[in-house]
Amino acid sequence: MVSATPSKQRLVDAALDLFDERGYEQTTADEIADRAGVGRTTLFRHYRSKEDVIFPDHDRLIAAVRERLATSSADTAIAAVTDAVRLVLLSYVEEGDRARRRYSITSRVAALRDREIASVARYQRLFREFIAGWMGPAPADALRAELMAAAVVSAHNHVLRRWLRREAGDPAAELDAAMARVVQLFAADPPDAGGSMVIVLRDARDPEQVATAVRQALKR
């Protein structure tokens, strides 16, 4: 991940401080620039508006997700989705306290909450398009792609909120487990009714325990 420049970090911290102290509506872009020790021109060179200052660079994140998905094949599509979702989660984790302060502010300010919801919809659309591409064009598959994309984003957001509230000690491991549940929900029977489908993501257990669990599942 590309680190933010010092001036961008100062702007983010200044905006978070001012939104906490004065409220979002009462804070101006000029005040954010002044608090950060930069000029108004510098602020608008980095951000389009004062609300943009505290949000992650979603354009960059979505480009990174799209790049990860593009490297996959039909055989590795599920792993690619899991990796892409983890990439987004870890970008928040890397922000640390800034991400938690943003969460606190967006929970209180409707305009910022709406902005966050719109950002989530962009990720869901990207996952839906990718999943639909390897599931196939049939109407039933299109519906499965829509539902699976929603489940993928919901799993990510569930783990992210737990981490933001300091309830998740190992968010990456929790996300892997959540994504495994998503795959279980949408694992389809193969065309051959007598065949079997085995999907393995990360698992903390001993390999022999995993193999035993797979054998037991195939007997059902």
PDB file of C-alpha atoms in Angstrom:
ATOM      1  CA  MET A   1       0.000   0.000   0.000  1.00  0.00           C
ATOM      2  CA  VAL A   2       1.238   3.530  -0.817  1.00  0.00           C
ATOM      3  CA  SER A   3       1.690   5.685   2.286  1.00  0.00           C
ATOM      4  CA  ALA A   4       0.077   9.102   2.462  1.00  0.00           C
ATOM      5  CA  THR A   5       2.349  12.143   2.225  1.00  0.00           C
ATOM      6  CA  PRO A   6       3.086  14.072   5.447  1.00  0.00           C
ATOM      7  CA  SER A   7       0.875  16.983   4.334  1.00  0.00           C
ATOM      8  CA  LYS A   8      -2.042  14.636   3.650  1.00  0.00           C
ATOM      9  CA  GLN A   9      -1.625  12.992   7.041  1.00  0.00           C
ATOM     10  CA  ARG A  10      -1.603  16.413   8.731  1.00  0.00           C
ATOM     11  CA  LEU A  11      -4.784  17.355   6.890  1.00  0.00           C
ATOM     12  CA  VAL A  12      -6.513  14.149   7.984  1.00  0.00           C
ATOM     13  CA  ASP A  13      -5.506  14.647  11.611  1.00  0.00           C
ATOM     14  CA  ALA A  14      -6.527  18.313  11.507  1.00  0.00           C
ATOM     15  CA  ALA A  15      -9.934  17.485  10.047  1.00  0.00           C
ATOM     16  CA  LEU A  16     -10.557  14.753  12.610  1.00  0.00           C
ATOM     17  CA  ASP A  17      -9.573  17.097  15.450  1.00  0.00           C
ATOM     18  CA  LEU A  18     -11.778  19.923  14.209  1.00  0.00           C
ATOM     19  CA  PHE A  19     -14.773  17.698  13.501  1.00  0.00           C
ATOM     20  CA  ASP A  20     -14.487  16.427  17.084  1.00  0.00           C
ATOM     21  CA  GLU A  21     -14.005  19.884  18.579  1.00  0.00           C
ATOM     22  CA  ARG A  22     -16.455  21.983  16.557  1.00  0.00           C
ATOM     23  CA  GLY A  23     -18.603  19.542  14.635  1.00  0.00           C
ATOM     24  CA  TYR A  24     -18.549  18.655  10.951  1.00  0.00           C
ATOM     25  CA  GLU A  25     -20.961  21.338   9.758  1.00  0.00           C
ATOM     26  CA  GLN A  26     -19.201  24.100  11.699  1.00  0.00           C
ATOM     27  CA  THR A  27     -15.748  23.305  10.298  1.00  0.00           C
ATOM     28  CA  THR A  28     -14.561  24.888   7.053  1.00  0.00           C
ATOM     29  CA  ALA A  29     -11.933  23.736   4.583  1.00  0.00           C
ATOM     30  CA  ASP A  30      -9.875  26.853   5.362  1.00  0.00           C
ATOM     31  CA  GLU A  31      -9.844  25.975   9.061  1.00  0.00           C
ATOM     32  CA  ILE A  32      -8.636  22.455   8.271  1.00  0.00           C
ATOM     33  CA  ALA A  33      -5.814  23.847   6.129  1.00  0.00           C
ATOM     34  CA  ASP A  34      -4.844  26.344   8.828  1.00  0.00           C
ATOM     35  CA  ARG A  35      -4.800  23.679  11.549  1.00  0.00           C
ATOM     36  CA  ALA A  36      -2.654  21.430   9.322  1.00  0.00           C
ATOM     37  CA  GLY A  37      -0.228  24.270   8.586  1.00  0.00           C
ATOM     38  CA  VAL A  38      -0.770  24.182   4.826  1.00  0.00           C
ATOM     39  CA  GLY A  39      -2.400  26.486   2.320  1.00  0.00           C
ATOM     40  CA  ARG A  40      -5.925  26.161   0.940  1.00  0.00           C
ATOM     41  CA  THR A  41      -4.427  25.307  -2.455  1.00  0.00           C
ATOM     42  CA  THR A  42      -2.570  22.357  -0.931  1.00  0.00           C
ATOM     43  CA  LEU A  43      -5.771  21.013   0.612  1.00  0.00           C
ATOM     44  CA  PHE A  44      -7.660  21.140  -2.669  1.00  0.00           C
ATOM     45  CA  ARG A  45      -4.718  19.665  -4.559  1.00  0.00           C
ATOM     46  CA  HIS A  46      -5.135  16.531  -2.457  1.00  0.00           C
ATOM     47  CA  TYR A  47      -8.904  16.542  -1.837  1.00  0.00           C
ATOM     48  CA  ARG A  48     -12.033  17.738  -3.622  1.00  0.00           C
ATOM     49  CA  SER A  49     -13.900  18.746  -0.469  1.00  0.00           C
ATOM     50  CA  LYS A  50     -13.587  18.821   3.307  1.00  0.00           C
ATOM     51  CA  GLU A  51     -15.416  15.500   3.637  1.00  0.00           C
ATOM     52  CA  ASP A  52     -12.906  13.842   1.305  1.00  0.00           C
ATOM     53  CA  VAL A  53     -10.136  14.622   3.781  1.00  0.00           C
ATOM     54  CA  ILE A  54     -11.052  11.968   6.332  1.00  0.00           C
ATOM     55  CA  PHE A  55     -12.049   9.150   3.990  1.00  0.00           C
ATOM     56  CA  PRO A  56      -9.663   6.495   2.644  1.00  0.00           C
ATOM     57  CA  ASP A  57      -8.480   6.835  -0.933  1.00  0.00           C
ATOM     58  CA  HIS A  58     -11.226   4.562  -2.270  1.00  0.00           C
ATOM     59  CA  ASP A  59     -10.213   5.161  -5.896  1.00  0.00           C
ATOM     60  CA  ARG A  60      -6.762   3.735  -5.147  1.00  0.00           C
ATOM     61  CA  LEU A  61      -8.190   0.864  -3.103  1.00  0.00           C
ATOM     62  CA  ILE A  62     -10.685  -0.104  -5.769  1.00  0.00           C
ATOM     63  CA  ALA A  63      -7.936  -0.025  -8.390  1.00  0.00           C
ATOM     64  CA  ALA A  64      -5.868  -2.374  -6.194  1.00  0.00           C
ATOM     65  CA  VAL A  65      -8.850  -4.707  -5.748  1.00  0.00           C
ATOM     66  CA  ARG A  66      -9.520  -4.729  -9.479  1.00  0.00           C
ATOM     67  CA  GLU A  67      -5.858  -5.494 -10.175  1.00  0.00           C
ATOM     68  CA  ARG A  68      -5.890  -8.447  -7.742  1.00  0.00           C
ATOM     69  CA  LEU A  69      -9.061  -9.864  -9.249  1.00  0.00           C
ATOM     70  CA  ALA A  70      -7.683  -9.484 -12.764  1.00  0.00           C
ATOM     71  CA  THR A  71      -4.754 -11.791 -11.965  1.00  0.00           C
ATOM     72  CA  SER A  72      -7.039 -14.733 -11.175  1.00  0.00           C
ATOM     73  CA  SER A  73      -8.431 -17.562 -13.277  1.00  0.00           C
ATOM     74  CA  ALA A  74     -11.668 -19.491 -12.898  1.00  0.00           C
ATOM     75  CA  ASP A  75      -9.833 -21.944 -10.645  1.00  0.00           C
ATOM     76  CA  THR A  76      -8.499 -19.231  -8.346  1.00  0.00           C
ATOM     77  CA  ALA A  77     -11.435 -16.815  -8.395  1.00  0.00           C
ATOM     78  CA  ILE A  78     -12.577 -17.524  -4.841  1.00  0.00           C
ATOM     79  CA  ALA A  79      -9.055 -17.086  -3.478  1.00  0.00           C
ATOM     80  CA  ALA A  80      -8.762 -13.824  -5.414  1.00  0.00           C
ATOM     81  CA  VAL A  81     -11.980 -12.473  -3.880  1.00  0.00           C
ATOM     82  CA  THR A  82     -10.740 -13.399  -0.398  1.00  0.00           C
ATOM     83  CA  ASP A  83      -7.367 -11.751  -1.020  1.00  0.00           C
ATOM     84  CA  ALA A  84      -9.035  -8.619  -2.397  1.00  0.00           C
ATOM     85  CA  VAL A  85     -11.347  -8.297   0.595  1.00  0.00           C
ATOM     86  CA  ARG A  86      -8.422  -8.780   2.974  1.00  0.00           C
ATOM     87  CA  LEU A  87      -6.535  -6.041   1.114  1.00  0.00           C
ATOM     88  CA  VAL A  88      -9.345  -3.587   1.892  1.00  0.00           C
ATOM     89  CA  LEU A  89      -9.585  -4.634   5.534  1.00  0.00           C
ATOM     90  CA  LEU A  90      -5.852  -4.340   6.130  1.00  0.00           C
ATOM     91  CA  SER A  91      -5.811  -0.854   4.641  1.00  0.00           C
ATOM     92  CA  TYR A  92      -8.115   0.218   7.495  1.00  0.00           C
ATOM     93  CA  VAL A  93      -6.096  -1.702  10.068  1.00  0.00           C
ATOM     94  CA  GLU A  94      -2.924   0.041   8.890  1.00  0.00           C
ATOM     95  CA  GLU A  95      -4.595   3.404   9.567  1.00  0.00           C
ATOM     96  CA  GLY A  96      -5.065   2.440  13.203  1.00  0.00           C
ATOM     97  CA  ASP A  97      -6.545   5.217  15.319  1.00  0.00           C
ATOM     98  CA  ARG A  98      -7.410   7.368  12.311  1.00  0.00           C
ATOM     99  CA  ALA A  99      -9.800   4.690  11.067  1.00  0.00           C
ATOM    100  CA  ARG A 100     -11.435   4.414  14.495  1.00  0.00           C
ATOM    101  CA  ARG A 101     -11.848   8.168  14.799  1.00  0.00           C
ATOM    102  CA  ARG A 102     -13.407   8.288  11.333  1.00  0.00           C
ATOM    103  CA  TYR A 103     -15.830   5.552  12.339  1.00  0.00           C
ATOM    104  CA  SER A 104     -16.856   7.558  15.394  1.00  0.00           C
ATOM    105  CA  ILE A 105     -17.454  10.701  13.339  1.00  0.00           C
ATOM    106  CA  THR A 106     -19.292   9.025  10.462  1.00  0.00           C
ATOM    107  CA  SER A 107     -21.561   7.320  12.992  1.00  0.00           C
ATOM    108  CA  ARG A 108     -22.671  10.774  14.171  1.00  0.00           C
ATOM    109  CA  VAL A 109     -22.837  12.732  10.895  1.00  0.00           C
ATOM    110  CA  ALA A 110     -25.502  11.690   8.390  1.00  0.00           C
ATOM    111  CA  ALA A 111     -23.758  13.271   5.387  1.00  0.00           C
ATOM    112  CA  LEU A 112     -20.575  11.332   6.076  1.00  0.00           C
ATOM    113  CA  ARG A 113     -22.523   8.134   6.730  1.00  0.00           C
ATOM    114  CA  ASP A 114     -24.231   8.486   3.345  1.00  0.00           C
ATOM    115  CA  ARG A 115     -20.847   8.989   1.704  1.00  0.00           C
ATOM    116  CA  GLU A 116     -19.543   5.804   3.304  1.00  0.00           C
ATOM    117  CA  ILE A 117     -22.590   3.836   2.129  1.00  0.00           C
ATOM    118  CA  ALA A 118     -21.995   5.052  -1.430  1.00  0.00           C
ATOM    119  CA  SER A 119     -18.375   3.901  -1.213  1.00  0.00           C
ATOM    120  CA  VAL A 120     -19.447   0.436  -0.036  1.00  0.00           C
ATOM    121  CA  ALA A 121     -21.747   0.167  -3.054  1.00  0.00           C
ATOM    122  CA  ARG A 122     -18.756   0.678  -5.375  1.00  0.00           C
ATOM    123  CA  TYR A 123     -16.934  -2.307  -3.882  1.00  0.00           C
ATOM    124  CA  GLN A 124     -20.049  -4.465  -4.031  1.00  0.00           C
ATOM    125  CA  ARG A 125     -20.576  -3.618  -7.708  1.00  0.00           C
ATOM    126  CA  LEU A 126     -16.964  -4.521  -8.502  1.00  0.00           C
ATOM    127  CA  PHE A 127     -17.250  -7.898  -6.744  1.00  0.00           C
ATOM    128  CA  ARG A 128     -20.604  -8.600  -8.387  1.00  0.00           C
ATOM    129  CA  GLU A 129     -19.206  -7.955 -11.869  1.00  0.00           C
ATOM    130  CA  PHE A 130     -16.197 -10.164 -11.195  1.00  0.00           C
ATOM    131  CA  ILE A 131     -18.203 -13.025  -9.678  1.00  0.00           C
ATOM    132  CA  ALA A 132     -20.755 -12.858 -12.482  1.00  0.00           C
ATOM    133  CA  GLY A 133     -17.910 -13.131 -14.969  1.00  0.00           C
ATOM    134  CA  TRP A 134     -16.801 -16.550 -13.734  1.00  0.00           C
ATOM    135  CA  MET A 135     -20.211 -17.883 -12.706  1.00  0.00           C
ATOM    136  CA  GLY A 136     -21.751 -17.463 -16.138  1.00  0.00           C
ATOM    137  CA  PRO A 137     -24.522 -15.491 -17.877  1.00  0.00           C
ATOM    138  CA  ALA A 138     -27.528 -17.609 -16.834  1.00  0.00           C
ATOM    139  CA  PRO A 139     -30.178 -15.655 -14.852  1.00  0.00           C
ATOM    140  CA  ALA A 140     -29.797 -17.949 -11.846  1.00  0.00           C
ATOM    141  CA  ASP A 141     -26.040 -17.379 -11.859  1.00  0.00           C
ATOM    142  CA  ALA A 142     -26.533 -13.609 -12.142  1.00  0.00           C
ATOM    143  CA  LEU A 143     -28.667 -13.721  -9.010  1.00  0.00           C
ATOM    144  CA  ARG A 144     -26.068 -15.845  -7.197  1.00  0.00           C
ATOM    145  CA  ALA A 145     -23.393 -13.319  -8.156  1.00  0.00           C
ATOM    146  CA  GLU A 146     -25.507 -10.464  -6.786  1.00  0.00           C
ATOM    147  CA  LEU A 147     -26.156 -12.284  -3.534  1.00  0.00           C
ATOM    148  CA  MET A 148     -22.575 -13.473  -3.116  1.00  0.00           C
ATOM    149  CA  ALA A 149     -21.172  -9.972  -3.693  1.00  0.00           C
ATOM    150  CA  ALA A 150     -23.507  -8.631  -1.015  1.00  0.00           C
ATOM    151  CA  ALA A 151     -22.419 -11.408   1.345  1.00  0.00           C
ATOM    152  CA  VAL A 152     -18.725 -10.725   0.655  1.00  0.00           C
ATOM    153  CA  VAL A 153     -19.116  -7.035   1.493  1.00  0.00           C
ATOM    154  CA  SER A 154     -21.247  -7.811   4.553  1.00  0.00           C
ATOM    155  CA  ALA A 155     -18.621 -10.242   5.863  1.00  0.00           C
ATOM    156  CA  HIS A 156     -15.909  -7.608   5.428  1.00  0.00           C
ATOM    157  CA  ASN A 157     -17.972  -4.890   7.094  1.00  0.00           C
ATOM    158  CA  HIS A 158     -18.903  -7.148  10.006  1.00  0.00           C
ATOM    159  CA  VAL A 159     -15.248  -7.895  10.779  1.00  0.00           C
ATOM    160  CA  LEU A 160     -14.188  -4.300  10.143  1.00  0.00           C
ATOM    161  CA  ARG A 161     -16.783  -2.952  12.590  1.00  0.00           C
ATOM    162  CA  ARG A 162     -15.647  -5.465  15.203  1.00  0.00           C
ATOM    163  CA  TRP A 163     -12.066  -4.261  14.782  1.00  0.00           C
ATOM    164  CA  LEU A 164     -13.111  -0.600  14.877  1.00  0.00           C
ATOM    165  CA  ARG A 165     -14.909  -1.275  18.179  1.00  0.00           C
ATOM    166  CA  ARG A 166     -11.794  -3.092  19.473  1.00  0.00           C
ATOM    167  CA  GLU A 167     -13.645  -6.394  19.604  1.00  0.00           C
ATOM    168  CA  ALA A 168     -11.440  -8.273  17.125  1.00  0.00           C
ATOM    169  CA  GLY A 169      -7.942  -9.239  18.214  1.00  0.00           C
ATOM    170  CA  ASP A 170      -6.976 -10.773  14.856  1.00  0.00           C
ATOM    171  CA  PRO A 171      -9.162  -9.179  12.164  1.00  0.00           C
ATOM    172  CA  ALA A 172      -7.385 -10.918   9.285  1.00  0.00           C
ATOM    173  CA  ALA A 173      -8.076 -14.349  10.770  1.00  0.00           C
ATOM    174  CA  GLU A 174     -11.679 -13.374  11.500  1.00  0.00           C
ATOM    175  CA  LEU A 175     -12.102 -12.235   7.902  1.00  0.00           C
ATOM    176  CA  ASP A 176     -10.741 -15.522   6.559  1.00  0.00           C
ATOM    177  CA  ALA A 177     -13.256 -17.394   8.728  1.00  0.00           C
ATOM    178  CA  ALA A 178     -16.073 -15.094   7.624  1.00  0.00           C
ATOM    179  CA  MET A 179     -15.189 -15.565   3.968  1.00  0.00           C
ATOM    180  CA  ALA A 180     -15.147 -19.331   4.444  1.00  0.00           C
ATOM    181  CA  ARG A 181     -18.725 -19.039   5.702  1.00  0.00           C
ATOM    182  CA  VAL A 182     -19.658 -17.015   2.628  1.00  0.00           C
ATOM    183  CA  VAL A 183     -18.207 -19.698   0.370  1.00  0.00           C
ATOM    184  CA  GLN A 184     -20.143 -22.368   2.250  1.00  0.00           C
ATOM    185  CA  LEU A 185     -23.356 -20.444   1.682  1.00  0.00           C
ATOM    186  CA  PHE A 186     -22.850 -20.250  -2.056  1.00  0.00           C
ATOM    187  CA  ALA A 187     -20.922 -23.425  -2.905  1.00  0.00           C
ATOM    188  CA  ALA A 188     -22.890 -24.993  -5.739  1.00  0.00           C
ATOM    189  CA  ASP A 189     -23.267 -28.662  -6.569  1.00  0.00           C
ATOM    190  CA  PRO A 190     -21.164 -29.542  -9.620  1.00  0.00           C
ATOM    191  CA  PRO A 191     -22.898 -30.454 -12.901  1.00  0.00           C
ATOM    192  CA  ASP A 192     -22.255 -34.141 -12.229  1.00  0.00           C
ATOM    193  CA  ALA A 193     -24.666 -35.008  -9.421  1.00  0.00           C
ATOM    194  CA  GLY A 194     -22.376 -37.812  -8.296  1.00  0.00           C
ATOM    195  CA  GLY A 195     -19.311 -35.568  -7.964  1.00  0.00           C
ATOM    196  CA  SER A 196     -18.033 -33.454  -5.122  1.00  0.00           C
ATOM    197  CA  MET A 197     -16.743 -29.914  -4.730  1.00  0.00           C
ATOM    198  CA  VAL A 198     -14.021 -29.148  -2.195  1.00  0.00           C
ATOM    199  CA  ILE A 199     -13.078 -25.542  -1.411  1.00  0.00           C
ATOM    200  CA  VAL A 200     -10.259 -24.855   1.035  1.00  0.00           C
ATOM    201  CA  LEU A 201      -9.376 -21.419   2.345  1.00  0.00           C
ATOM    202  CA  ARG A 202      -7.077 -20.745   5.286  1.00  0.00           C
ATOM    203  CA  ASP A 203      -7.610 -22.936   8.341  1.00  0.00           C
ATOM    204  CA  ALA A 204      -5.697 -22.783  11.626  1.00  0.00           C
ATOM    205  CA  ARG A 205      -6.136 -26.489  12.367  1.00  0.00           C
ATOM    206  CA  ASP A 206      -3.623 -29.250  11.754  1.00  0.00           C
ATOM    207  CA  PRO A 207      -3.762 -30.433   8.099  1.00  0.00           C
ATOM    208  CA  GLU A 208      -4.829 -33.918   9.199  1.00  0.00           C
ATOM    209  CA  GLN A 209      -7.764 -32.415  11.097  1.00  0.00           C
ATOM    210  CA  VAL A 210      -8.779 -30.504   7.988  1.00  0.00           C
ATOM    211  CA  ALA A 211      -8.505 -33.663   5.870  1.00  0.00           C
ATOM    212  CA  THR A 212     -10.660 -35.546   8.367  1.00  0.00           C
ATOM    213  CA  ALA A 213     -13.293 -32.806   8.266  1.00  0.00           C
ATOM    214  CA  VAL A 214     -13.312 -32.900   4.452  1.00  0.00           C
ATOM    215  CA  ARG A 215     -13.697 -36.705   4.405  1.00  0.00           C
ATOM    216  CA  GLN A 216     -16.599 -36.504   6.839  1.00  0.00           C
ATOM    217  CA  ALA A 217     -18.279 -33.776   4.786  1.00  0.00           C
ATOM    218  CA  LEU A 218     -17.997 -35.839   1.597  1.00  0.00           C
ATOM    219  CA  LYS A 219     -19.786 -38.758   3.263  1.00  0.00           C
ATOM    220  CA  ARG A 220     -22.912 -36.685   3.922  1.00  0.00           C
TER     221      ARG A 220
END
